[in-house]
């Protein structure tokens, strides 16, 4: 029977929103900011009522407006969560109406609290979903009580071929799981199926499981984490952690350790053997000299090996510091050729380049010297019968192409794919006599890469090889 009114929602002692009935915006604003009656009720937390005499020019007789405010209180902590404001003309709210309104306010409190709780729950649910979706590990949660399974975003991405329904960042996807189907891409199928079945049977294994997907394309560490509610097993989180990068690093590390130790063992055991002989036996002068020379050669090889290896490690880790400057490859080639020509009588090293052209590039001088030096020393080394070695320079649009050609022993085509790999040496009895570390070309490749260039080889076994290095004349990106 009220003429107009409003339900005012209160949060932390402030009016947070107004649900009006037959009230203009203006009236609402004035109620919120100016009503003493409302203020009184909010402070005292007790029902309050007034009557106001209204007289204006239109009415012959003055009339009354009766207003009442009933607080809506949270019964648990006695905090105000709302107010009921009602107003009507000419008739007061009597005692029975007031008590009815009080009872209604109590009911309203319960409904409002329930609504608030529901909203809070929704919010919490969204937050949990966001948290779990933001985790990079793939997660499946099996809720034993509700017999439901949900998965996070990473899980759905990992098994995108199974087309689970991803509903967005704020929700976890309901998943209908078919273990056999899930295990299809797993290389250790049986182990994985048995593991997941244990989880489904409410008996999650304590220890984890290492698996791989798609024939070793991706490595996963699987583990199950139980969730208890009131001491009772409520559900289990099945987590699949992508450990591909770590596994790859481990594999590379152990491969490196075994290659390095193998490469070190040969010269070391030779040095050890010969020194032992020299210590224990009384040797002829000529023999002593021969052994000493072997020891010296092996120690030299060892020292080259270590310094090449350290250079390469530095470059691969991006820790090599290059100093960029304008480098004239024509001048560098002339210098290097005369240096290597000094080391041999049976080779003729030539330069083929149009001296009128500009072969200047932006480069690290020492790096370039090392690159060309390695190629030249290989050209000489791998043409043991001597012959011609040709360095050529060619200027193309935005780049200089530098080639080193020899008429040496050449490279079998089967060796070409691995030629630039660390410690790779073509294994044939001929070449065993030619010393080396198998690191020179790997270093050349790294240097070319740091210059945004490209190094490759063309070779005919038994006829000779040409190493081709394409180098841009300037660098867009300045490397460290
Ligand atoms: P190494 O220290 O063994 O010379 P490199 O990395 O410089 O190591 O070269 C790797 C392998 O490639 C060599 O062992 C050799 O078999 C082959 N190779 C390199 N350059 C030439 C070349 N100019 N002619 C023939 N074979 C070559």
Tab-separated table of C-alpha atoms and ligand atoms in Angstrom:
chain	number	residue	atom	x	y	z
A	1	UNK	CA	0.000	0.000	0.000
A	2	UNK	CA	2.965	2.324	-0.230
A	3	UNK	CA	2.824	4.950	-2.925
A	4	UNK	CA	6.521	4.841	-3.707
A	5	UNK	CA	9.722	3.524	-2.219
A	6	UNK	CA	13.024	1.818	-2.831
A	7	UNK	CA	15.258	-0.996	-1.764
A	8	UNK	CA	18.678	0.423	-0.985
A	9	UNK	CA	21.626	-1.959	-0.921
A	10	UNK	CA	24.343	-1.100	1.575
A	11	UNK	CA	27.979	-2.129	1.429
A	12	UNK	CA	30.519	-1.129	4.076
A	13	UNK	CA	28.159	1.484	5.493
A	14	UNK	CA	27.586	3.140	2.078
A	15	UNK	CA	24.645	2.908	-0.276
A	16	UNK	CA	25.898	0.853	-3.188
A	17	UNK	CA	22.748	0.716	-5.310
A	18	UNK	CA	19.075	1.690	-5.365
A	19	UNK	CA	16.146	-0.346	-6.676
A	20	UNK	CA	13.332	2.224	-6.926
A	21	UNK	CA	9.595	1.990	-7.252
A	22	UNK	CA	7.710	5.026	-8.595
A	23	UNK	CA	10.579	7.364	-7.795
A	24	UNK	CA	12.245	9.822	-10.120
A	25	UNK	CA	16.031	9.995	-10.445
A	26	UNK	CA	15.896	13.255	-8.560
A	27	UNK	CA	13.908	11.774	-5.705
A	28	UNK	CA	16.336	8.875	-5.505
A	29	UNK	CA	19.301	11.224	-5.380
A	30	UNK	CA	17.701	13.343	-2.723
A	31	UNK	CA	16.843	10.228	-0.688
A	32	UNK	CA	20.422	9.019	-0.913
A	33	UNK	CA	22.093	12.294	-0.056
A	34	UNK	CA	19.644	14.413	1.886
A	35	UNK	CA	17.222	12.210	3.779
A	36	UNK	CA	17.756	12.644	7.514
A	37	UNK	CA	15.379	9.786	8.137
A	38	UNK	CA	17.563	7.420	6.160
A	39	UNK	CA	20.689	8.672	7.893
A	40	UNK	CA	19.099	8.140	11.273
A	41	UNK	CA	18.122	4.566	10.437
A	42	UNK	CA	21.545	3.815	9.041
A	43	UNK	CA	23.299	5.106	12.116
A	44	UNK	CA	20.934	3.621	14.707
A	45	UNK	CA	20.334	0.439	12.680
A	46	UNK	CA	16.746	0.666	13.882
A	47	UNK	CA	13.485	1.286	12.007
A	48	UNK	CA	12.589	4.953	11.746
A	49	UNK	CA	9.480	6.811	10.620
A	50	UNK	CA	8.389	10.421	10.011
A	51	UNK	CA	5.425	12.343	8.875
A	52	UNK	CA	5.790	15.557	6.896
A	53	UNK	CA	3.198	18.173	6.308
A	54	UNK	CA	3.026	19.080	2.653
A	55	UNK	CA	1.287	22.213	1.492
A	56	UNK	CA	1.519	23.764	-1.881
A	57	UNK	CA	-0.453	26.153	-3.986
A	58	UNK	CA	-2.358	23.424	-5.783
A	59	UNK	CA	-3.853	21.972	-2.652
A	60	UNK	CA	-6.371	23.809	-0.637
A	61	UNK	CA	-5.608	21.830	2.456
A	62	UNK	CA	-2.243	20.676	3.638
A	63	UNK	CA	-1.707	16.914	3.557
A	64	UNK	CA	0.800	14.523	5.070
A	65	UNK	CA	3.429	12.243	3.660
A	66	UNK	CA	4.437	9.325	5.854
A	67	UNK	CA	7.833	7.732	5.382
A	68	UNK	CA	9.424	4.715	7.004
A	69	UNK	CA	12.858	3.135	6.777
A	70	UNK	CA	13.456	-0.441	7.880
A	71	UNK	CA	17.055	-1.675	8.067
A	72	UNK	CA	17.877	-5.042	6.513
A	73	UNK	CA	20.492	-6.639	8.751
A	74	UNK	CA	22.874	-9.550	8.222
A	75	UNK	CA	21.853	-11.837	11.117
A	76	UNK	CA	25.324	-13.384	11.324
A	77	UNK	CA	27.308	-10.242	12.119
A	78	UNK	CA	24.659	-7.576	12.630
A	79	UNK	CA	25.935	-5.495	9.732
A	80	UNK	CA	23.529	-3.507	7.609
A	81	UNK	CA	23.220	-4.943	4.112
A	82	UNK	CA	20.250	-2.892	2.956
A	83	UNK	CA	17.354	-0.579	3.783
A	84	UNK	CA	13.721	-0.635	2.838
A	85	UNK	CA	12.286	2.797	2.230
A	86	UNK	CA	8.522	3.227	1.881
A	87	UNK	CA	6.332	6.305	1.608
A	88	UNK	CA	2.643	7.077	1.264
A	89	UNK	CA	0.223	9.924	1.692
A	90	UNK	CA	-2.395	10.508	4.270
A	91	UNK	CA	-2.168	7.323	6.266
A	92	UNK	CA	0.430	6.301	8.808
A	93	UNK	CA	2.108	2.883	8.808
A	94	UNK	CA	0.432	1.201	11.743
A	95	UNK	CA	1.963	-1.227	14.243
A	96	UNK	CA	0.892	-4.370	12.431
A	97	UNK	CA	2.179	-3.074	9.127
A	98	UNK	CA	5.461	-2.177	10.792
A	99	UNK	CA	5.899	-5.635	12.259
A	100	UNK	CA	5.000	-7.159	8.895
A	101	UNK	CA	7.656	-4.981	7.292
A	102	UNK	CA	10.203	-6.107	9.883
A	103	UNK	CA	9.494	-9.748	9.133
A	104	UNK	CA	9.786	-8.992	5.440
A	105	UNK	CA	13.156	-7.267	6.017
A	106	UNK	CA	14.416	-10.405	7.759
A	107	UNK	CA	13.391	-12.590	4.826
A	108	UNK	CA	14.941	-10.111	2.457
A	109	UNK	CA	18.210	-10.302	4.396
A	110	UNK	CA	18.358	-14.047	3.905
A	111	UNK	CA	17.629	-13.770	0.162
A	112	UNK	CA	20.180	-11.016	-0.299
A	113	UNK	CA	22.825	-12.979	1.562
A	114	UNK	CA	22.104	-16.070	-0.492
A	115	UNK	CA	22.446	-14.022	-3.666
A	116	UNK	CA	25.667	-12.496	-2.457
A	117	UNK	CA	27.022	-15.920	-1.569
A	118	UNK	CA	26.052	-17.298	-4.962
A	119	UNK	CA	27.765	-14.410	-6.708
A	120	UNK	CA	30.842	-14.859	-4.559
A	121	UNK	CA	30.885	-18.552	-5.404
A	122	UNK	CA	30.633	-17.780	-9.118
A	123	UNK	CA	33.464	-15.302	-8.750
A	124	UNK	CA	35.610	-17.798	-6.844
A	125	UNK	CA	34.908	-20.427	-9.460
A	126	UNK	CA	36.002	-18.090	-12.230
A	127	UNK	CA	39.120	-17.160	-10.320
A	128	UNK	CA	40.031	-20.803	-9.746
A	129	UNK	CA	39.458	-21.527	-13.436
A	130	UNK	CA	41.629	-18.566	-14.426
A	131	UNK	CA	44.365	-19.698	-12.080
A	132	UNK	CA	44.335	-23.253	-13.368
A	133	UNK	CA	44.078	-22.115	-16.991
A	134	UNK	CA	47.080	-19.870	-16.551
A	135	UNK	CA	49.272	-22.780	-15.437
A	136	UNK	CA	51.470	-24.042	-18.272
A	137	UNK	CA	51.285	-27.641	-17.163
A	138	UNK	CA	48.446	-29.705	-18.579
A	139	UNK	CA	45.993	-30.468	-15.800
A	140	UNK	CA	43.038	-32.850	-15.578
A	141	UNK	CA	40.951	-32.758	-12.422
A	142	UNK	CA	38.929	-35.841	-11.584
A	143	UNK	CA	36.193	-35.055	-9.107
A	144	UNK	CA	35.265	-38.426	-7.554
A	145	UNK	CA	32.184	-37.099	-5.772
A	146	UNK	CA	30.592	-35.503	-8.813
A	147	UNK	CA	32.125	-38.081	-11.124
A	148	UNK	CA	33.234	-35.279	-13.390
A	149	UNK	CA	36.477	-34.474	-15.170
A	150	UNK	CA	37.651	-30.993	-16.102
A	151	UNK	CA	40.754	-29.941	-18.005
A	152	UNK	CA	42.703	-26.725	-18.279
A	153	UNK	CA	43.708	-24.785	-21.368
A	154	UNK	CA	47.176	-26.363	-21.608
A	155	UNK	CA	45.634	-29.837	-21.527
A	156	UNK	CA	43.223	-29.000	-24.326
A	157	UNK	CA	46.060	-27.543	-26.399
A	158	UNK	CA	48.268	-30.547	-25.806
A	159	UNK	CA	45.551	-32.909	-27.006
A	160	UNK	CA	44.019	-30.589	-29.597
A	161	UNK	CA	43.577	-33.529	-31.962
A	162	UNK	CA	40.894	-34.885	-29.590
A	163	UNK	CA	38.920	-31.629	-29.918
A	164	UNK	CA	37.821	-31.050	-26.356
A	165	UNK	CA	35.544	-28.106	-25.946
A	166	UNK	CA	37.449	-25.097	-24.593
A	167	UNK	CA	34.972	-22.584	-23.192
A	168	UNK	CA	37.299	-19.720	-22.480
A	169	UNK	CA	39.744	-18.533	-19.886
A	170	UNK	CA	37.164	-18.199	-17.116
A	171	UNK	CA	35.971	-21.759	-17.249
A	172	UNK	CA	37.472	-25.220	-17.033
A	173	UNK	CA	36.410	-27.499	-19.850
A	174	UNK	CA	34.258	-30.525	-19.045
A	175	UNK	CA	36.017	-33.489	-20.499
A	176	UNK	CA	34.641	-36.813	-21.536
A	177	UNK	CA	37.633	-38.978	-21.275
A	178	UNK	CA	38.440	-42.057	-23.257
A	179	UNK	CA	41.721	-43.322	-21.821
A	180	UNK	CA	42.553	-45.423	-24.865
A	181	UNK	CA	42.084	-42.425	-27.116
A	182	UNK	CA	44.117	-40.207	-24.825
A	183	UNK	CA	46.958	-42.725	-24.896
A	184	UNK	CA	47.034	-42.932	-28.684
A	185	UNK	CA	49.970	-40.527	-29.116
A	186	UNK	CA	51.816	-41.793	-26.051
A	187	UNK	CA	54.891	-43.887	-26.863
A	188	UNK	CA	54.670	-45.821	-23.569
A	189	UNK	CA	50.991	-46.601	-24.117
A	190	UNK	CA	50.500	-49.472	-21.690
A	191	UNK	CA	52.283	-47.755	-18.813
A	192	UNK	CA	50.313	-44.567	-19.351
A	193	UNK	CA	46.953	-46.365	-19.537
A	194	UNK	CA	47.652	-48.272	-16.341
A	195	UNK	CA	48.721	-45.051	-14.584
A	196	UNK	CA	45.595	-43.144	-15.601
A	197	UNK	CA	43.381	-46.107	-14.733
A	198	UNK	CA	44.790	-46.105	-11.216
A	199	UNK	CA	43.860	-42.438	-10.942
A	200	UNK	CA	40.321	-43.157	-12.163
A	201	UNK	CA	40.028	-46.035	-9.689
A	202	UNK	CA	40.649	-43.596	-6.814
A	203	UNK	CA	44.052	-45.126	-6.269
A	204	UNK	CA	46.444	-42.477	-7.624
A	205	UNK	CA	50.069	-43.696	-7.746
A	206	UNK	CA	52.507	-41.945	-5.427
A	207	UNK	CA	55.375	-41.855	-7.900
A	208	UNK	CA	55.408	-40.032	-11.218
A	209	UNK	CA	55.734	-41.420	-14.726
A	210	UNK	CA	57.968	-40.257	-17.582
A	211	UNK	CA	56.448	-40.556	-21.019
A	212	UNK	CA	56.958	-39.185	-24.505
A	213	UNK	CA	54.503	-38.244	-27.230
A	214	UNK	CA	54.685	-38.729	-30.999
A	215	UNK	CA	57.820	-40.885	-31.148
A	216	UNK	CA	59.880	-38.779	-28.801
A	217	UNK	CA	58.770	-35.428	-30.163
A	218	UNK	CA	57.775	-34.200	-26.738
A	219	UNK	CA	58.709	-35.490	-23.264
A	220	UNK	CA	56.290	-35.366	-20.357
A	221	UNK	CA	56.548	-35.922	-16.647
A	222	UNK	CA	53.204	-37.180	-15.306
A	223	UNK	CA	52.178	-37.045	-11.670
A	224	UNK	CA	49.004	-37.304	-9.612
A	225	UNK	CA	48.171	-35.017	-6.710
A	226	UNK	CA	45.291	-36.003	-4.418
A	227	UNK	CA	42.845	-33.455	-3.047
A	228	UNK	CA	41.165	-34.253	0.280
A	229	UNK	CA	38.031	-32.742	1.748
A	230	UNK	CA	37.314	-33.341	5.443
A	231	UNK	CA	39.966	-36.048	5.413
A	232	UNK	CA	38.250	-37.888	2.565
A	233	UNK	CA	39.709	-38.294	-0.924
A	234	UNK	CA	37.681	-35.847	-2.996
A	235	UNK	CA	39.504	-35.851	-6.290
A	236	UNK	CA	42.847	-36.123	-8.051
A	237	UNK	CA	44.769	-33.718	-10.203
A	238	UNK	CA	46.596	-35.425	-13.013
A	239	UNK	CA	49.423	-33.153	-14.119
A	240	UNK	CA	51.418	-33.519	-17.340
A	241	UNK	CA	54.526	-31.380	-17.297
A	242	UNK	CA	56.350	-30.710	-20.551
A	243	UNK	CA	60.017	-31.502	-19.895
A	244	UNK	CA	61.143	-31.589	-23.550
A	245	UNK	CA	63.596	-28.712	-23.178
A	246	UNK	CA	65.175	-30.162	-20.009
A	247	UNK	CA	65.382	-33.637	-21.547
A	248	UNK	CA	67.024	-32.234	-24.670
A	249	UNK	CA	69.579	-30.292	-22.594
A	250	UNK	CA	70.371	-33.430	-20.571
A	251	UNK	CA	70.807	-35.431	-23.748
A	252	UNK	CA	73.076	-32.792	-25.290
A	253	UNK	CA	75.109	-32.527	-22.106
A	254	UNK	CA	75.773	-36.231	-21.849
A	255	UNK	CA	76.535	-36.445	-25.579
A	256	UNK	CA	78.978	-33.574	-25.227
A	257	UNK	CA	80.650	-35.073	-22.176
A	258	UNK	CA	81.102	-38.414	-23.907
A	259	UNK	CA	82.452	-36.823	-27.129
A	260	UNK	CA	84.807	-34.492	-25.299
A	261	UNK	CA	86.132	-37.213	-23.037
A	262	UNK	CA	86.619	-39.483	-26.048
A	263	UNK	CA	88.483	-36.744	-27.939
A	264	UNK	CA	90.667	-35.969	-24.935
A	265	UNK	CA	91.454	-39.556	-24.117
A	266	UNK	CA	93.349	-40.304	-27.350
A	267	UNK	CA	96.039	-37.612	-27.093
A	268	UNK	CA	96.238	-37.963	-23.320
A	269	UNK	CA	96.807	-41.701	-23.358
A	270	UNK	CA	99.443	-41.240	-26.021
A	271	UNK	CA	101.260	-38.594	-23.938
A	272	UNK	CA	100.940	-40.790	-20.856
A	273	UNK	CA	102.241	-43.875	-22.682
A	274	UNK	CA	105.256	-42.205	-24.250
A	275	UNK	CA	106.320	-40.345	-21.112
A	276	UNK	CA	106.092	-43.590	-19.160
A	277	UNK	CA	108.292	-45.318	-21.726
A	278	UNK	CA	110.821	-42.516	-21.534
A	279	UNK	CA	110.896	-42.650	-17.768
A	280	UNK	CA	111.232	-46.390	-17.479
A	281	UNK	CA	113.549	-47.256	-20.326
A	282	UNK	CA	116.948	-46.177	-21.345
A	283	UNK	CA	116.288	-45.097	-24.896
A	284	UNK	CA	118.487	-44.303	-27.814
A	285	UNK	CA	118.767	-40.653	-28.703
A	286	UNK	CA	116.882	-41.057	-32.009
A	287	UNK	CA	114.018	-42.894	-30.283
A	288	UNK	CA	113.850	-40.309	-27.524
A	289	UNK	CA	113.526	-37.619	-30.125
A	290	UNK	CA	110.781	-39.471	-31.959
A	291	UNK	CA	108.815	-39.975	-28.742
A	292	UNK	CA	109.297	-36.372	-27.710
A	293	UNK	CA	108.022	-35.211	-31.090
A	294	UNK	CA	104.936	-37.392	-30.731
A	295	UNK	CA	104.310	-36.040	-27.248
A	296	UNK	CA	104.755	-32.505	-28.529
A	297	UNK	CA	102.355	-33.084	-31.439
A	298	UNK	CA	99.728	-34.632	-29.206
A	299	UNK	CA	100.049	-31.831	-26.653
A	300	UNK	CA	99.662	-29.322	-29.487
A	301	UNK	CA	96.573	-31.138	-30.738
A	302	UNK	CA	95.170	-31.165	-27.231
A	303	UNK	CA	95.791	-27.463	-26.829
A	304	UNK	CA	94.111	-26.660	-30.195
A	305	UNK	CA	91.237	-28.905	-29.290
A	306	UNK	CA	90.650	-27.155	-25.977
A	307	UNK	CA	90.917	-23.640	-27.374
A	308	UNK	CA	88.714	-24.449	-30.403
A	309	UNK	CA	86.230	-26.066	-28.101
A	310	UNK	CA	86.119	-23.078	-25.762
A	311	UNK	CA	85.731	-20.689	-28.727
A	312	UNK	CA	82.839	-22.700	-30.043
A	313	UNK	CA	81.148	-22.976	-26.665
A	314	UNK	CA	81.369	-19.216	-26.281
A	315	UNK	CA	79.884	-18.592	-29.720
A	316	UNK	CA	77.091	-21.070	-29.264
A	317	UNK	CA	76.187	-19.540	-25.922
A	318	UNK	CA	76.121	-16.114	-27.606
A	319	UNK	CA	78.850	-14.952	-25.222
A	320	UNK	CA	81.447	-14.199	-27.866
A	321	UNK	CA	81.937	-10.468	-28.171
A	322	UNK	CA	82.293	-9.273	-31.725
A	323	UNK	CA	83.532	-5.856	-32.658
A	324	UNK	CA	81.698	-4.596	-35.683
A	325	UNK	CA	83.590	-2.459	-38.131
A	326	UNK	CA	84.016	-2.006	-41.877
A	327	UNK	CA	86.172	-4.904	-43.065
A	328	UNK	CA	87.622	-5.033	-46.559
A	329	UNK	CA	87.450	-8.707	-47.516
A	330	UNK	CA	89.781	-8.106	-50.481
A	331	UNK	CA	92.548	-6.930	-48.183
A	332	UNK	CA	91.856	-9.668	-45.661
A	333	UNK	CA	91.952	-12.333	-48.390
A	334	UNK	CA	95.302	-11.031	-49.676
A	335	UNK	CA	96.770	-11.098	-46.132
A	336	UNK	CA	95.482	-14.579	-45.334
A	337	UNK	CA	96.614	-15.978	-48.680
A	338	UNK	CA	100.172	-14.753	-48.204
A	339	UNK	CA	100.182	-16.148	-44.646
A	340	UNK	CA	99.030	-19.650	-45.702
A	341	UNK	CA	101.196	-19.634	-48.825
A	342	UNK	CA	104.177	-19.439	-46.442
A	343	UNK	CA	103.148	-22.766	-44.878
A	344	UNK	CA	103.337	-24.806	-48.086
A	345	UNK	CA	105.556	-25.357	-51.086
A	346	UNK	CA	103.294	-27.699	-52.956
A	347	UNK	CA	100.215	-25.479	-53.166
A	348	UNK	CA	99.482	-22.336	-55.155
A	349	UNK	CA	96.982	-20.104	-53.533
A	350	UNK	CA	95.330	-17.505	-55.783
A	351	UNK	CA	92.858	-14.692	-55.390
A	352	UNK	CA	90.172	-14.088	-57.947
A	353	UNK	CA	88.413	-10.777	-57.401
A	354	UNK	CA	87.736	-7.619	-59.410
A	355	UNK	CA	89.865	-5.092	-57.543
A	356	UNK	CA	87.682	-2.246	-58.822
A	357	UNK	CA	84.766	-3.583	-56.813
A	358	UNK	CA	84.030	-2.774	-53.176
A	359	UNK	CA	84.225	-5.875	-50.969
A	360	UNK	CA	83.795	-4.041	-47.692
A	361	UNK	CA	81.309	-5.505	-45.265
A	362	UNK	CA	80.264	-4.786	-41.699
A	363	UNK	CA	82.016	-7.517	-39.744
A	364	UNK	CA	84.239	-8.553	-36.881
A	365	UNK	CA	87.769	-8.548	-38.305
A	366	UNK	CA	89.149	-11.328	-36.091
A	367	UNK	CA	86.083	-13.460	-36.722
A	368	UNK	CA	86.468	-13.069	-40.479
A	369	UNK	CA	90.178	-13.848	-40.260
A	370	UNK	CA	89.395	-17.041	-38.307
A	371	UNK	CA	86.705	-18.084	-40.791
A	372	UNK	CA	88.839	-17.598	-43.895
A	373	UNK	CA	91.886	-19.035	-42.085
A	374	UNK	CA	90.048	-22.258	-41.187
A	375	UNK	CA	88.799	-22.691	-44.759
A	376	UNK	CA	92.240	-22.028	-46.215
A	377	UNK	CA	94.053	-24.328	-43.818
A	378	UNK	CA	91.528	-27.093	-44.591
A	379	UNK	CA	91.966	-26.516	-48.339
A	380	UNK	CA	95.715	-26.956	-47.936
A	381	UNK	CA	95.410	-29.811	-45.420
A	382	UNK	CA	92.930	-31.852	-47.435
A	383	UNK	CA	94.858	-31.613	-50.697
A	384	UNK	CA	97.926	-33.465	-49.433
A	385	UNK	CA	99.380	-33.881	-52.909
A	386	UNK	CA	99.398	-30.116	-53.401
A	387	UNK	CA	97.618	-28.215	-56.151
A	388	UNK	CA	95.719	-25.018	-56.606
A	389	UNK	CA	93.652	-23.289	-53.999
A	390	UNK	CA	91.451	-20.446	-55.196
A	391	UNK	CA	89.863	-17.755	-53.078
A	392	UNK	CA	87.260	-15.785	-54.995
A	393	UNK	CA	85.197	-12.746	-54.074
A	394	UNK	CA	82.034	-11.674	-55.797
A	395	UNK	CA	79.904	-8.646	-55.062
A	396	UNK	CA	76.134	-9.156	-55.372
A	397	UNK	CA	73.144	-7.033	-54.313
A	398	UNK	CA	73.604	-6.431	-50.564
A	399	UNK	CA	76.165	-9.187	-50.102
A	400	UNK	CA	79.637	-10.473	-50.810
A	401	UNK	CA	80.144	-14.117	-51.734
A	402	UNK	CA	83.491	-15.558	-50.694
A	403	UNK	CA	84.527	-18.978	-52.013
A	404	UNK	CA	87.485	-21.206	-51.181
A	405	UNK	CA	88.074	-23.937	-53.756
A	406	UNK	CA	90.619	-26.730	-53.739
A	407	UNK	CA	91.471	-29.748	-55.912
A	408	UNK	CA	92.000	-31.972	-52.921
A	409	UNK	CA	90.549	-35.248	-51.776
A	410	UNK	CA	86.939	-34.004	-51.692
A	411	UNK	CA	84.170	-35.039	-49.354
A	412	UNK	CA	81.937	-38.086	-49.792
A	413	UNK	CA	78.311	-37.025	-50.222
A	414	UNK	CA	77.262	-39.153	-47.228
A	415	UNK	CA	79.399	-36.901	-44.993
A	416	UNK	CA	77.974	-33.604	-46.240
A	417	UNK	CA	74.935	-33.337	-43.907
A	418	UNK	CA	77.124	-33.632	-40.785
A	419	UNK	CA	80.172	-31.740	-41.970
A	420	UNK	CA	79.518	-28.612	-39.898
A	421	UNK	CA	78.702	-30.564	-36.729
A	422	UNK	CA	80.895	-30.469	-33.623
A	423	UNK	CA	83.793	-32.974	-33.648
A	424	UNK	CA	82.717	-34.353	-36.983
A	425	UNK	CA	85.587	-35.708	-39.067
A	426	UNK	CA	85.213	-37.737	-42.208
A	427	UNK	CA	86.211	-41.183	-41.146
A	428	UNK	CA	88.461	-42.893	-43.635
A	429	UNK	CA	91.910	-44.313	-43.291
A	430	UNK	CA	93.423	-41.751	-45.687
A	431	UNK	CA	92.317	-38.837	-43.599
A	432	UNK	CA	93.330	-40.362	-40.298
A	433	UNK	CA	96.824	-39.200	-41.146
A	434	UNK	CA	95.590	-35.634	-41.465
A	435	UNK	CA	95.270	-34.176	-37.989
A	436	UNK	CA	92.443	-32.016	-36.775
A	437	UNK	CA	89.847	-31.511	-34.101
A	438	UNK	CA	86.642	-31.610	-36.131
A	439	UNK	CA	85.724	-28.216	-34.706
A	440	UNK	CA	87.022	-25.833	-37.401
A	441	UNK	CA	83.968	-25.926	-39.655
A	442	UNK	CA	81.575	-25.753	-36.697
A	443	UNK	CA	83.365	-22.540	-35.663
A	444	UNK	CA	83.172	-21.175	-39.247
A	445	UNK	CA	79.458	-21.832	-39.294
A	446	UNK	CA	78.928	-20.011	-35.986
A	447	UNK	CA	80.921	-17.018	-37.222
A	448	UNK	CA	78.914	-16.865	-40.458
A	449	UNK	CA	75.719	-17.105	-38.428
A	450	UNK	CA	76.768	-14.229	-36.152
A	451	UNK	CA	77.247	-12.144	-39.313
A	452	UNK	CA	73.764	-13.126	-40.544
A	453	UNK	CA	75.568	-14.971	-43.288
A	454	UNK	CA	75.419	-18.469	-44.656
A	455	UNK	CA	78.116	-21.104	-45.157
A	456	UNK	CA	77.761	-24.222	-47.280
A	457	UNK	CA	79.855	-26.619	-49.320
A	458	UNK	CA	79.891	-28.221	-52.746
A	459	UNK	CA	82.236	-31.132	-53.208
A	460	UNK	CA	83.018	-34.034	-55.525
A	461	UNK	CA	84.713	-36.895	-53.756
A	462	UNK	CA	88.190	-37.380	-55.163
A	463	UNK	CA	88.131	-34.103	-57.097
A	464	UNK	CA	87.924	-31.247	-54.643
A	465	UNK	CA	85.698	-29.005	-52.588
A	466	UNK	CA	84.346	-25.468	-52.670
A	467	UNK	CA	83.250	-23.743	-49.472
A	468	UNK	CA	80.860	-20.872	-50.153
A	469	UNK	CA	80.206	-18.115	-47.662
A	470	UNK	CA	77.547	-15.493	-48.325
A	471	UNK	CA	77.910	-12.416	-46.132
A	472	UNK	CA	75.589	-9.400	-46.022
A	473	UNK	CA	77.363	-6.072	-46.480
A	474	UNK	CA	75.674	-4.531	-43.455
A	475	UNK	CA	73.855	-5.737	-40.391
A	476	UNK	CA	70.401	-4.579	-39.489
A	477	UNK	CA	70.632	-6.028	-36.040
A	478	UNK	CA	73.656	-5.185	-33.967
A	479	UNK	CA	74.809	-8.337	-32.251
A	480	UNK	CA	76.545	-8.323	-28.913
B	1	LIG	P1	89.291	-30.758	-38.826
B	1	LIG	O1	89.924	-30.224	-37.621
B	1	LIG	O2	89.105	-32.241	-38.807
B	1	LIG	O3	89.863	-30.268	-40.097
B	1	LIG	P2	86.916	-29.319	-39.621
B	1	LIG	O4	85.689	-29.031	-38.835
B	1	LIG	O5	87.681	-28.170	-40.133
B	1	LIG	O6	87.783	-30.232	-38.707
B	1	LIG	O7	86.488	-30.239	-40.808
B	1	LIG	C1	85.668	-31.348	-40.581
B	1	LIG	C2	85.962	-32.444	-41.594
B	1	LIG	O8	85.534	-31.993	-42.878
B	1	LIG	C3	87.420	-32.730	-41.740
B	1	LIG	O9	87.809	-33.727	-40.829
B	1	LIG	C4	87.501	-33.200	-43.168
B	1	LIG	O10	87.218	-34.580	-43.220
B	1	LIG	C5	86.395	-32.473	-43.884
B	1	LIG	N1	86.919	-31.327	-44.647
B	1	LIG	C6	86.957	-30.057	-44.247
B	1	LIG	N2	87.457	-29.255	-45.233
B	1	LIG	C7	87.734	-30.070	-46.248
B	1	LIG	C8	88.284	-29.873	-47.565
B	1	LIG	N3	88.640	-28.665	-47.995
B	1	LIG	N4	88.426	-30.950	-48.355
B	1	LIG	C9	88.071	-32.166	-47.934
B	1	LIG	N5	87.561	-32.430	-46.702
B	1	LIG	C10	87.373	-31.403	-45.882
